[in-house]
Coordinates of C-alpha atoms in Angstrom, one line a residue:
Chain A
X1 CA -12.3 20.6 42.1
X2 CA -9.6 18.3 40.6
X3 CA -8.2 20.4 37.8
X4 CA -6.0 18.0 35.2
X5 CA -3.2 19.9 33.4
X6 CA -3.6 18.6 29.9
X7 CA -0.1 17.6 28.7
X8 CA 1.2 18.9 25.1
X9 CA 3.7 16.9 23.0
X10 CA 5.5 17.6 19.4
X11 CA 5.6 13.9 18.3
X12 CA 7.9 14.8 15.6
X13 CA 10.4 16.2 18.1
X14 CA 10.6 13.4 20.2
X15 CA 13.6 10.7 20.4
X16 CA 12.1 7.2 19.3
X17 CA 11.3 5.3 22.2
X18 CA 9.5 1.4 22.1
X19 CA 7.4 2.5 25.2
X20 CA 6.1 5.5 24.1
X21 CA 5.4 4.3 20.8
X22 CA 3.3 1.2 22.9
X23 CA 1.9 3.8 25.2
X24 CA -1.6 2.9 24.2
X25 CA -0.7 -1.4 24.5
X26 CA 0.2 -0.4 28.0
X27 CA -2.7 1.5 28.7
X28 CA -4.5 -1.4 27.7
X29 CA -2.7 -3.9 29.5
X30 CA -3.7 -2.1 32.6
X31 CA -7.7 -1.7 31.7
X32 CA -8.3 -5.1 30.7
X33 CA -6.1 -6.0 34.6
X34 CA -3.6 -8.4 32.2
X35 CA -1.7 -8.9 35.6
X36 CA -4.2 -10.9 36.7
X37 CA -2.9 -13.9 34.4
X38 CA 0.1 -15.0 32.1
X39 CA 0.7 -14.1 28.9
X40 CA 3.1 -15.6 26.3
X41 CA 4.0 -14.6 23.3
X42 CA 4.9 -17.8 20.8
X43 CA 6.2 -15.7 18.0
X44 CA 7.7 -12.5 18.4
X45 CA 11.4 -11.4 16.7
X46 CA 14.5 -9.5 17.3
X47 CA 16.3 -7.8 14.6
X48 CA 20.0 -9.8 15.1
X49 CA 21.3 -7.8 12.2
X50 CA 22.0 -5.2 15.4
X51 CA 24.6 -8.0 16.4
X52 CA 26.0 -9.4 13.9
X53 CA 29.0 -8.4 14.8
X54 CA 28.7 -10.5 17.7
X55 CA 27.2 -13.8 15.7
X56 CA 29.7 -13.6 13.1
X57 CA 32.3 -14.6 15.8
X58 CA 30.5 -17.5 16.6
X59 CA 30.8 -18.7 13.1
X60 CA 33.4 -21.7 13.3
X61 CA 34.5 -22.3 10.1
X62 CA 37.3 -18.9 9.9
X63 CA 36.5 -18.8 6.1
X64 CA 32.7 -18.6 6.1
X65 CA 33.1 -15.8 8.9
X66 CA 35.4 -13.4 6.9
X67 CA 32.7 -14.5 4.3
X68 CA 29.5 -12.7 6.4
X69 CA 32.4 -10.3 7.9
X70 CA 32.9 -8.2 5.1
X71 CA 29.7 -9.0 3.7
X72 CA 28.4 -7.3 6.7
X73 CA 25.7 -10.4 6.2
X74 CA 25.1 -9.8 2.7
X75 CA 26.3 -13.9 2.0
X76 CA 22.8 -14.5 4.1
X77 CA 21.0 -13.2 1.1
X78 CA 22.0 -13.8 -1.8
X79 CA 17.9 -13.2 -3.5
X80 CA 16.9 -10.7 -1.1
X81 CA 14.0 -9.2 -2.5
X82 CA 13.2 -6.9 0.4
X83 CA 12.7 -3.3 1.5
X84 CA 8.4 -3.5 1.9
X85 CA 8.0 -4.2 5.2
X86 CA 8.4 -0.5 6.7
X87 CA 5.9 0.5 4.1
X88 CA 7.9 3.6 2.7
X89 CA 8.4 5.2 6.2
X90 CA 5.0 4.6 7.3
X91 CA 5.5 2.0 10.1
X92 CA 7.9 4.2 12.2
X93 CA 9.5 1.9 14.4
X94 CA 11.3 0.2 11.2
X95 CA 13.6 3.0 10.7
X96 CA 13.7 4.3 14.1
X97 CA 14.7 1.1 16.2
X98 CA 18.5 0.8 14.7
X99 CA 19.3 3.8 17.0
X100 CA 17.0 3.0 20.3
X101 CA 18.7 2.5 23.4
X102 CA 17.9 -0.8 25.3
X103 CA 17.4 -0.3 29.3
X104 CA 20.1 0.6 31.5
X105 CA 21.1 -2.4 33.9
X106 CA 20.0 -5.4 30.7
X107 CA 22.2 -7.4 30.0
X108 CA 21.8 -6.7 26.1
X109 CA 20.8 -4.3 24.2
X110 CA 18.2 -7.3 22.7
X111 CA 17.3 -7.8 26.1
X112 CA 16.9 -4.1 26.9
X113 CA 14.3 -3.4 23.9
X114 CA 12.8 -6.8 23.9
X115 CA 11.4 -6.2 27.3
X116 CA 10.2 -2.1 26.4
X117 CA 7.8 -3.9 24.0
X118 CA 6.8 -7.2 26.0
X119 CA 6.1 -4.9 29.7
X120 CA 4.0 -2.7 27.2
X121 CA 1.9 -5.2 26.0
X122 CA 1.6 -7.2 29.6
X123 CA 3.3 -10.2 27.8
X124 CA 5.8 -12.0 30.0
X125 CA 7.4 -14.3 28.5
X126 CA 7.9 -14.0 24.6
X127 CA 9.7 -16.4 22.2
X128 CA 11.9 -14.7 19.9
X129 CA 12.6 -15.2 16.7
X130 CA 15.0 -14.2 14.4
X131 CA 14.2 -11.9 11.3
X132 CA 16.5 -12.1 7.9
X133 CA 16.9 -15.5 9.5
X134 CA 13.4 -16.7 8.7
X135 CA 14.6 -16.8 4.2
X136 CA 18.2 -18.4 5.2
X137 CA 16.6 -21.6 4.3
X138 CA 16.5 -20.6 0.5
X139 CA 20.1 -19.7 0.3
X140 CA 21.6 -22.1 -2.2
X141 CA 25.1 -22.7 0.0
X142 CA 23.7 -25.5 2.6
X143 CA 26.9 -24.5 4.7
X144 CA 25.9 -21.1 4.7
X145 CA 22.9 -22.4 6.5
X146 CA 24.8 -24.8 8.8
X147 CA 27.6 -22.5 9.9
X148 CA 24.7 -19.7 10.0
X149 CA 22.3 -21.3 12.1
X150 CA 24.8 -23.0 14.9
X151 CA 26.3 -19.8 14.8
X152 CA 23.2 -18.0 15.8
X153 CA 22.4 -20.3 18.5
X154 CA 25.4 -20.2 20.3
X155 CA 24.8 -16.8 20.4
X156 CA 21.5 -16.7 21.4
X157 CA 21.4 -19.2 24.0
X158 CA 24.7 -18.0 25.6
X159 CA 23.9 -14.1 24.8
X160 CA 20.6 -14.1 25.4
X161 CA 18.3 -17.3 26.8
X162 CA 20.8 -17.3 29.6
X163 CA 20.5 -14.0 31.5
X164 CA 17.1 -13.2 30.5
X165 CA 14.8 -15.5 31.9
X166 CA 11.9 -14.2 30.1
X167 CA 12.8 -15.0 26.8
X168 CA 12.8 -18.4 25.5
X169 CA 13.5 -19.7 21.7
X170 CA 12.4 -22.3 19.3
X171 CA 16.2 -22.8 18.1
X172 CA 16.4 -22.4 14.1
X173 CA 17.1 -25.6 12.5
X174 CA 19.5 -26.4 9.5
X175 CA 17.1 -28.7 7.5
X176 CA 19.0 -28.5 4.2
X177 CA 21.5 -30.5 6.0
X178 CA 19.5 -33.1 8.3
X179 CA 22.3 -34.4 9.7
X180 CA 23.2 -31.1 11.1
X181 CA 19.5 -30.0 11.8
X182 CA 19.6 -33.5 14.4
X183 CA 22.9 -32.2 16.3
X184 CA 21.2 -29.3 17.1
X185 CA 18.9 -31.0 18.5
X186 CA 21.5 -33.1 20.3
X187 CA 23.8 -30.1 21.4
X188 CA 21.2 -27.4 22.3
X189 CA 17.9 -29.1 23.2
X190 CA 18.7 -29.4 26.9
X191 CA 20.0 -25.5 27.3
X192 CA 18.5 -23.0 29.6
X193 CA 15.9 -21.2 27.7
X194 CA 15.5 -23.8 24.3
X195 CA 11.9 -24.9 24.4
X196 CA 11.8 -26.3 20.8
X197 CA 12.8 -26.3 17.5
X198 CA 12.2 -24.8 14.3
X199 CA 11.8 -25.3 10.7
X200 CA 11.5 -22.5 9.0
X201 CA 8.7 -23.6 5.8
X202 CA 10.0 -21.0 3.0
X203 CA 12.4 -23.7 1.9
X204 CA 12.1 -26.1 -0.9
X205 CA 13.0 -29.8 0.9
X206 CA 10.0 -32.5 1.4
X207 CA 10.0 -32.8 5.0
X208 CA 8.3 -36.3 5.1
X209 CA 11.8 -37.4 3.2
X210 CA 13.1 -40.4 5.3
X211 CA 16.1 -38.6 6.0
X212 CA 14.0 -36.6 8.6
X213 CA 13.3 -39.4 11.0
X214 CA 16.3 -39.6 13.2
X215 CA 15.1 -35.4 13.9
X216 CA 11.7 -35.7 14.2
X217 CA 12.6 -39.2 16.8
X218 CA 14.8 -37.3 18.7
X219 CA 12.4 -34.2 19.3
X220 CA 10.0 -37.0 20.4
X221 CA 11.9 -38.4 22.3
X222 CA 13.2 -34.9 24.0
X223 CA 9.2 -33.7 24.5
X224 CA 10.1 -30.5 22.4
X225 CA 7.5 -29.5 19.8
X226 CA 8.6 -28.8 16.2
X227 CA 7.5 -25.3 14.8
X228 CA 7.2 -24.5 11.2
X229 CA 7.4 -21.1 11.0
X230 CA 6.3 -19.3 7.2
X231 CA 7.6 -16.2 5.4
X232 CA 7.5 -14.6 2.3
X233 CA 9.6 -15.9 -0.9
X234 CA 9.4 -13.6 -4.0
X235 CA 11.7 -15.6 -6.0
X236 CA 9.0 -18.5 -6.0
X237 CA 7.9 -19.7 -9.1
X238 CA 4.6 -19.3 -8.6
X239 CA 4.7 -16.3 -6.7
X240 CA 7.3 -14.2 -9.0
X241 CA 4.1 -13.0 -11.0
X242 CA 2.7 -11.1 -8.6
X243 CA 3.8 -7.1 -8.5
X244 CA 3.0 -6.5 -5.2
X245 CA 4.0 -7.0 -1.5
X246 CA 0.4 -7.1 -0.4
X247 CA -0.4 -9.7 -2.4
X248 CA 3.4 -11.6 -1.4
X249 CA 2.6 -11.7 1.8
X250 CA -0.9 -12.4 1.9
X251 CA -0.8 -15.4 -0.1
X252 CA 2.9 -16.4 1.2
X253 CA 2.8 -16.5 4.6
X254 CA -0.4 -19.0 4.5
X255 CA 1.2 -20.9 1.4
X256 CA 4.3 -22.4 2.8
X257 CA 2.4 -23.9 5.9
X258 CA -0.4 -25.0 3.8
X259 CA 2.5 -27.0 1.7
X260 CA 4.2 -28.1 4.3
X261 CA 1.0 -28.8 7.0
X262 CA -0.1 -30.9 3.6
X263 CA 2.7 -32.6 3.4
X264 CA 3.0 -33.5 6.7
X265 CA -0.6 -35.1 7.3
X266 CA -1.0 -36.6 4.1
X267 CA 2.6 -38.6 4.7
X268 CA 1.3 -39.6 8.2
X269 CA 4.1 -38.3 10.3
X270 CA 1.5 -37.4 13.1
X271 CA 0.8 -41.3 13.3
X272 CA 4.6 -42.2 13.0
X273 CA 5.3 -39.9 15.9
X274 CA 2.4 -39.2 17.8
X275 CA 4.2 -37.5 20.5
X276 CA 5.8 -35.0 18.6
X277 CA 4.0 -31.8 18.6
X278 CA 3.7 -29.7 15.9
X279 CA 3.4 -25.6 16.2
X280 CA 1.9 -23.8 12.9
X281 CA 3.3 -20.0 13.2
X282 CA 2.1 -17.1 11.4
X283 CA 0.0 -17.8 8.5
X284 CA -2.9 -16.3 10.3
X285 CA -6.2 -18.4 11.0
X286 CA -8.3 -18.5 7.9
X287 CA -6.1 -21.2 6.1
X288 CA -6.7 -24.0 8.4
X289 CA -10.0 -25.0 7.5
X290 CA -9.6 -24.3 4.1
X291 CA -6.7 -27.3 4.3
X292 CA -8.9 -29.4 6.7
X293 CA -12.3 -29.2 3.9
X294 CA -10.1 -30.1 1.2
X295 CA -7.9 -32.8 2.7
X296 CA -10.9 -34.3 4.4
X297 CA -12.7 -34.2 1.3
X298 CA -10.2 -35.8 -1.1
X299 CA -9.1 -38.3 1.9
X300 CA -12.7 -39.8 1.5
X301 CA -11.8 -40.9 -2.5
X302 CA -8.5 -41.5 -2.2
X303 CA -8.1 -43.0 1.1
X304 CA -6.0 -45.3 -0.5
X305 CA -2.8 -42.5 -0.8
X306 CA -2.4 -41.8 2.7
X307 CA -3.1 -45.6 4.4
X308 CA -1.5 -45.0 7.4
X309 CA -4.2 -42.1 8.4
X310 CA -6.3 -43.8 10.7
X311 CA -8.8 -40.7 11.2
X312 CA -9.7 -37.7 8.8
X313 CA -6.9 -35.1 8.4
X314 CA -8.7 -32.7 9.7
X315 CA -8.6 -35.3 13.3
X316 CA -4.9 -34.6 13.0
X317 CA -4.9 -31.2 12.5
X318 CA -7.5 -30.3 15.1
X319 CA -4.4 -31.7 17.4
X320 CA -1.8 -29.3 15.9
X321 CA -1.2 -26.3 17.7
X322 CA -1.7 -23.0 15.8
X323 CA -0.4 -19.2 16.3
X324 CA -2.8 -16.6 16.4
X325 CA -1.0 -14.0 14.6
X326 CA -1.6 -12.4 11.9
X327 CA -5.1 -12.9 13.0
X328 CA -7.8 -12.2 10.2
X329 CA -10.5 -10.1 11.8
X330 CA -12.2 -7.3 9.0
X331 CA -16.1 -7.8 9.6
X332 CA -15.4 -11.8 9.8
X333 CA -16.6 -12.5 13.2
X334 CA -18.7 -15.2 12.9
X335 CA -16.3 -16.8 10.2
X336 CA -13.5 -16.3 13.0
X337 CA -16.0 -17.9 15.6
X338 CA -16.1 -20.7 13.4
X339 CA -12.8 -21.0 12.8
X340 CA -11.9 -21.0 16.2
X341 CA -14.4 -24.2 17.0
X342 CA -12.9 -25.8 14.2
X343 CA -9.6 -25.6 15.4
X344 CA -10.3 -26.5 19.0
X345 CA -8.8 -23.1 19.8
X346 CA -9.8 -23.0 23.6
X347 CA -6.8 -25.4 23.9
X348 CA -4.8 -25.3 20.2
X349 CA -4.6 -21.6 19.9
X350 CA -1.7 -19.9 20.9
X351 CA -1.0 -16.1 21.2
X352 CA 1.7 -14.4 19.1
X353 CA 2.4 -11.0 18.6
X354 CA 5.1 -11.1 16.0
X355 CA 6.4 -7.8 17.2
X356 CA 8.3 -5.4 15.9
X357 CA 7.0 -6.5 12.8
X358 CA 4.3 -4.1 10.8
X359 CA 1.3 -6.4 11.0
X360 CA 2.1 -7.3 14.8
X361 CA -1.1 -8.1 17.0
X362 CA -1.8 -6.8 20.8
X363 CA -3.0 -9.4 23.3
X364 CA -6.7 -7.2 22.8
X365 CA -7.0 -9.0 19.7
X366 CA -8.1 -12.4 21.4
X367 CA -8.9 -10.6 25.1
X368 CA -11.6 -8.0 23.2
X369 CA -13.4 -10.7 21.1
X370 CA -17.3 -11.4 22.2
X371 CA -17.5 -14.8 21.6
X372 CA -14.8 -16.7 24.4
X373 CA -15.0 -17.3 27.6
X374 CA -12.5 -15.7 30.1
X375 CA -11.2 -19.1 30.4
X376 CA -10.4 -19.5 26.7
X377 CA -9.1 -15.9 26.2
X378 CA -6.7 -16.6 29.5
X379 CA -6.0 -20.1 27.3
X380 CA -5.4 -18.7 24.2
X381 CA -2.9 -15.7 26.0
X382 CA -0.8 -17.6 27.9
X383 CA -2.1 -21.1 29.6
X384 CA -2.3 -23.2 27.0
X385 CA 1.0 -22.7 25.8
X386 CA 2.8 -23.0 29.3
X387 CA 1.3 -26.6 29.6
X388 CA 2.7 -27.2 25.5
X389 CA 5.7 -25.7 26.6
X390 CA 6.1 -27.4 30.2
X391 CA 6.8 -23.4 31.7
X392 CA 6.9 -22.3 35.1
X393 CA 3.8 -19.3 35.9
X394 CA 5.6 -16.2 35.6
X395 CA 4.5 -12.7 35.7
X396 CA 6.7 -9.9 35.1
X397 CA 7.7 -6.7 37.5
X398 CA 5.7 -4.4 36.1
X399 CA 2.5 -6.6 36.4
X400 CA 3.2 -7.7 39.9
X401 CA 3.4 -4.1 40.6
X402 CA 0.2 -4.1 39.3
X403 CA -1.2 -6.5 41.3
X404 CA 0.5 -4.9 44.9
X405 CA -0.9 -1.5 44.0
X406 CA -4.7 -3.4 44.1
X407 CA -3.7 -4.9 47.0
X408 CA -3.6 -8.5 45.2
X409 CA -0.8 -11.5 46.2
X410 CA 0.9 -11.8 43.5
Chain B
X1 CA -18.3 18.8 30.8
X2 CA -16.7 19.6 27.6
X3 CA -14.0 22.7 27.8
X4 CA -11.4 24.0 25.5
X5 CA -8.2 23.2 26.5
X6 CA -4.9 25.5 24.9
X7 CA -2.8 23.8 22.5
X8 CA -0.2 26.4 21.9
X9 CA 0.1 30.0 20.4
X10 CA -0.7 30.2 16.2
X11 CA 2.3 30.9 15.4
X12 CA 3.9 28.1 16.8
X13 CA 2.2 25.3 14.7
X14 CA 3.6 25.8 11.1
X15 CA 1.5 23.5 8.1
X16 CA 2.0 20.0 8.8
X17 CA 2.6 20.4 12.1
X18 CA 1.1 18.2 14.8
X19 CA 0.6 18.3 18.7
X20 CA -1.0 15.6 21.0
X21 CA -2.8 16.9 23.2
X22 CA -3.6 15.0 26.6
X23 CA -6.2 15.7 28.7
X24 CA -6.9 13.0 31.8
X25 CA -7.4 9.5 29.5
X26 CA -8.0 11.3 26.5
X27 CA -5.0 12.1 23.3
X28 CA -6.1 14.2 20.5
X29 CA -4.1 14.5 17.4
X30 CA -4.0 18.7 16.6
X31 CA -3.1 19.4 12.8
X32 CA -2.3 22.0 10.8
X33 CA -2.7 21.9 6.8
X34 CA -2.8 24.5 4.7
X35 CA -3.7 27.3 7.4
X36 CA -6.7 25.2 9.1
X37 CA -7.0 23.4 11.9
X38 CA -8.1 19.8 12.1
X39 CA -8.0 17.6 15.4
X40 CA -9.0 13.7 15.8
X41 CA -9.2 11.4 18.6
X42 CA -5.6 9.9 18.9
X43 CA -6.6 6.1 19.1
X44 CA -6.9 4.2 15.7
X45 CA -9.6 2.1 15.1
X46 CA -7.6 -0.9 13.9
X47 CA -6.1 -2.2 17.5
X48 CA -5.5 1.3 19.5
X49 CA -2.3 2.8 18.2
X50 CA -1.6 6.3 18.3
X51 CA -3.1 7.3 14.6
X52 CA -2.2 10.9 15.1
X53 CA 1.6 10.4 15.7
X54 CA 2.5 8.9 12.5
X55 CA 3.8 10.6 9.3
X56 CA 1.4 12.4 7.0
X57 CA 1.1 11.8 3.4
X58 CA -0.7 12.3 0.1
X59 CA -3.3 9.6 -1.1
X60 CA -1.5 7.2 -3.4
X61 CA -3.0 7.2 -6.9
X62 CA -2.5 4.8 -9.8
X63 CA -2.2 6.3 -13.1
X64 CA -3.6 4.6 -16.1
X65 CA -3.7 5.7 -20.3
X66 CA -6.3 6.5 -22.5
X67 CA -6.1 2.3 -22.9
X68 CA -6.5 1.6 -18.8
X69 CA -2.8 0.1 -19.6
X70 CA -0.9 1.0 -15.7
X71 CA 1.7 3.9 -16.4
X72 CA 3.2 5.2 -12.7
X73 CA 1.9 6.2 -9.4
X74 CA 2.4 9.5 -7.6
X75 CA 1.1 11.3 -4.8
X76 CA -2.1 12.9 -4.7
X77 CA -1.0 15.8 -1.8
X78 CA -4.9 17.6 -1.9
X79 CA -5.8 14.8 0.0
X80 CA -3.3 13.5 2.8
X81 CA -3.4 11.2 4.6
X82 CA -3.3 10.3 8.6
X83 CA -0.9 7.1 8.8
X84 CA -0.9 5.1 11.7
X85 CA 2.5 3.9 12.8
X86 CA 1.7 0.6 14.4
X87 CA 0.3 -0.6 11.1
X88 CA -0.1 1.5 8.6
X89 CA -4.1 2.6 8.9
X90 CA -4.6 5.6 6.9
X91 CA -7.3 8.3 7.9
X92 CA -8.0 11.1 5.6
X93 CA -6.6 14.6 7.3
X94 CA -9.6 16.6 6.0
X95 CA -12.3 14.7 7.0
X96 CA -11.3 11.8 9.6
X97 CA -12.3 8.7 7.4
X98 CA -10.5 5.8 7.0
X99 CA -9.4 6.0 3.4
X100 CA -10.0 2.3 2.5
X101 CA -13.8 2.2 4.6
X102 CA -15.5 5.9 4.9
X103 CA -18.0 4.1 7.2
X104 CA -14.8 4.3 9.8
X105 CA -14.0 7.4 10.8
X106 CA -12.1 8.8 13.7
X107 CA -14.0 10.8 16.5
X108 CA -13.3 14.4 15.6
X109 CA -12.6 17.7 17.5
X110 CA -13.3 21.1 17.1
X111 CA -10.4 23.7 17.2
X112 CA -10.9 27.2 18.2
X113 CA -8.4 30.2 17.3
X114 CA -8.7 33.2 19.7
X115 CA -6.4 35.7 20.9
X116 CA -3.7 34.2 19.0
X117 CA -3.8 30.3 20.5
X118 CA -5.4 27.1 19.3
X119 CA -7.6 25.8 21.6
X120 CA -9.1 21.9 21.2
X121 CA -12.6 20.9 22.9
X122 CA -12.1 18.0 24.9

C-alpha cells in the first residue's frame, strides 16, 4: 500500500519566499504540460526602488543625482498619492519582497526574483516594467523625466537585459521632452534585450502633436512597436472626486488608453505610419469595444473630422495589439467571448501577467477558458507575440526538464 | 477513501493560528478561532492561490448616522475573514463563503479532537 506522509506547515512561521508563495501557479504549470509551448509575458514589473542606489549613479547630470540621492527618490514623486496597492497587508508579497533573497549564482538580485516568479508560472520570457516609473510622466520637472528615464535604461539594459536573456524591455520613453524621447530611440533601440518602446499614457501631452513624428518614424523605421502603457493618476481632475482606490484604478487604468487609443485613431497616425505597431497594456479587455461602438458610430456623422481614416476606427483598432491583463472575467463569459472576436484576439491578444502586482493574472486565465482553440490559447500565451516581437522560441530550464522527464525533445 | 489525518497536538494551535496541511495533491487550511476548529480546501476560487495562507481579519463595516451621512469604518472581528494573498479574495472563517458572493464557498473539512490532537478528514 503506498502510504503518503501528509506534510504540516505554520505559514506564519515561514521566511517569505516568491516560490512558495506561487506554489499553486507551478503546480499548474505542470498539469496544464505548459512546457509543451512558449509563453511570454508582455507586461510584468520589477520594483527598481530595490536599486536605486544603483540607477541614481547612472543619472548624468551630478546635480539632479544628489537631487534623487538624498531624496532617496522622493524628487520622482512629487504628487504621490499612493500606499493602496498592498491592500492594508492583505496582499503579502507587497511587504514581504523588500527582504527576499534573489537565487544564488543570478546575476542580480532583479534577475534572481524575476525568474522565482516567471519558472512558477511556466512563463519564459517576461518583459519588465518598471513600477513608481509608470507616474514619472506627471512630474512637472521635464528633466526629472529625461535624466530619470536615460538613467533607468542604462541601467537596465547594461544591469539587466544583458546577462539575462530571458528578460526583455519596452524602454521607457521621455515624451515630455520629444526630442529626448527620439535619442532613446536612436541610442538604445538596437541593444541586446530592447524590443520596443514605451509611452507611459498617465501623462497630459497630445501624442498626435507634430512634434511626435520624427519618434513615431524612427520606431517605424526600426520595426519596434510603441506601447502605451496606463496607470492610475489621483491628482486628475476628473478623477480627484472619487474616495476610493477601487474605483481609481478601475476607471484609471482603462481611461488613459481610452484617451490616448482615441486620440491616436481619430488623428490618423495608424495611416501616417502604418508600420508602426501599436501595444495597448493593462487596461483590461472590456474597454476596447466600448471605444470601437463609439468611434465607429460617431465616425459615420462626422466623417468629415478624421479624413485621413480610410476604414472604420474600429478597422484600425482590430490591428492594434492588446494585453490581456487585468482580464475582466466575473460571470462575463460570453461578453468576454465576444470581446475576444471583436478584437481578433487569436492573433492581437497578448498575455501579461503584470506580476508582483496585486491584481496579477496566471497564464490559467486564457489556458482554462472554454471557448479557444489550443491554437489560440498557445497564440494568446506566447506565439503571437514572438512573431510581434521578432523572438527566438525559447523555453526555460525548468520546463525543458519537464519535457526530458516525459521523455519529450525539447 | 477518506481518513483523518493528524494536524498537531491541541495545545499547540493557539486562536488564530493556522496549519496547512498536505496530503498527496491535496492543501487544507486548519484554523483555530475562538476555541473551534475550522478547516477549508487551500485553493481560492478566484485563480488558485493559497486562500488559507493569507492574514485573517475582521469584516470591514461602514458606519453611517441616524441621517445615512458616512461617519468611519472599523472592524467587525465576530466575523473574520479568510484573505487570500495573491489577490485579496476574502472567505468568511466561520462558514467558508466568499464574503462578496455566498454562492462561492470554499470546500470544507471536518476536524476532529481526540486524545488531545486535531485530526483533519482528507
Amino acid at each position: 500500500m503506498n502510504i503518503i506522509t501528509p506534510i504540516v506547515r505554520d505559514p506564519n512561521a515561514e521566511q517569505f519566499d516568491t516560490s512558495r508563495l506561487l506554489a499553486h501557479a507551478r503546480q499548474q504549470a505542470e498539469d496544464r504540460k505548459y512546457e509543451d509551448f512558449m509563453i511570454i509575458d508582455v507586461d510584468s514589473h520589477h520594483y527598481e526602488t530595490g536599486s536605486y542606489k544603483e540607477i541614481f549613479d547612472y543619472i548624468d547630470d551630478p546635480v539632479m543625482r544628489d537631487n534623487f540621492k538624498f531624496s532617496k527618490g522622493q524628487t520622482l514623486h512629487p504628487r504621490s498619492t499612493g500606499g493602496y496597492q498592498e491592500m492594508a497587508g492583505r496582499i503579502t508579497r507587497y511587504q514581504h519582497r523588500a527582504t527576499e533573497q534573489g537565487l544564488p549564482g543570478a546575476p542580480h538580485r532583479d534577475i534572481g526574483l524575476t525568474r522565482k516568479w516567471m519558472d512558477a508560472m511556466g512563463v519564459d520570457v517576461a518583459c519588465i516594467f518598471p513600477t513608481p516609473m509608470l507616474g514619472l510622466g506627471l512630474n512637472p520637472v521635464i528633466q526629472v523625466e529625461v535624466q530619470y528615464a536615460r538613467a533607468y535604461n542604462r541601467w537596465l539594459t547594461e544591469r539587466i537585459l544583458a546577462e539575462e536573456p530571458r528578460m526583455v524591455s519596452m524602454l521607457y520613453l521621455p515624451v515630455n521632452d520629444p526630442d529626448a524621447a527620439l535619442k532613446m530611440v536612436e541610442d538604445f533601440g538596437g541593444r541586446k534585450g530592447v524590443i520596443g518602446f514605451l509611452v507611459t499614457t498617465a501623462r497630459y501631452k497630445p501624442l498626435y502633436d507634430n512634434c511626435y513624428m520624427k519618434l513615431y518614424r524612427a520606431l517605424e523605421e526600426r520595426g519596434l512597436p510603441i506601447a502605451f502603457h496606463s496607470a492610475t493618476n489621483w491628482g486628475d481632475q476628473g478623477m480627484n472626486i472619487s474616495n476610493k482606490f477601487i474605483a481609481i484604478h478601475a476607471l484609471g487604468f482603462s481611461w488613459f488608453n481610452i484617451l490616448h487609443m482615441t486620440n491616436w485613431v481619430v488623428n490618423g497616425i495608424p495611416e501616417r505610419f502604418p508600420g508602426l505597431k501599436s501595444i495597448w497594456i493593462e487596461s483590461g479587455l472590456a474597454w476596447i469595444p466600448f471605444v470601437m461602438q463609439r468611434l465607429d458610430n460617431e465616425y459615420m456623422m462626422r466623417s468629415s473630422e478624421a479624413p485621413t481614416l480610410k476604414r472604420l476606427p474600429s478597422e484600425y483598432m482590430r490591428e492594434m495589439y492588446y494585453s490581456t491583463q487585468p482580464m475582466e472575467m466575473i460571470n462575463n463569459h460570453s461578453m468576454l467571448q465576444e470581446t475576444f472576436k471583436m478584437i481578433n484576439a487569436e492573433s492581437q491578444l497578448l498575455y501579461a501577467s503584470d506580476y508582483p502586482h496585486w491584481d496579477m493574472d496566471l497564464p490559467s486565465t486564457i489556458y482554462d477558458l472554454p471557448f479557444l482553440s489550443q491554437q489560440a490559447k498557445r497564440n494568446i500565451l506566447g506565439e503571437s507575440a514572438r512573431k510581434l516581437f521578432k523572438l527566438d522560441t525559447l523555453i526555460a530550464p525548468e520546463k525543458k526538464a519537464r519535457l526530458k522527464a516525459r521523455g519529450v525533445a525539447a | 477513501m477518506a481518513q483523518q489525518v493528524f494536524v498537531c497536538n491541541e495545545i499547540e494551535m493557539k486562536d488564530g493560528d493556522v496549519r496547512i496541511v498536505r496530503q498527496d495533491r491535496i492543501e487544507v487550511g486548519v484554523y483555530r478561532h475562538e476555541g473551534a476548529f475550522y478547516a477549508y480546501r487551500n485553493h481560492c476560487l478566484h485563480q488558485g492561490g493559497p486562500a488559507c495562507e493569507g492574514i485573517i481579519r475582521g469584516k470591514v463595516v461602514d458606519i453611517y448616522a441616524e441621517d445615512k451621512s458616512f461617519v468611519a469604518q472599523t472592524y467587525d472581528d465576530s466575523e473574520p475573514h479568510i484573505i487570500c494573498p495573491w489577490h485579496g479574495w476574502e472567505y468568511k472563517l466561520k462558514t467558508g463563503e466568499c464574503a462578496p458572493d455566498p454562492k462561492l464557498r470554499l470546500k470544507r473539512h471536518d476536524v476532529v479532537q481526540r486524545e488531545g490532537g486535531v485530526y483533519v478528514v482528507i
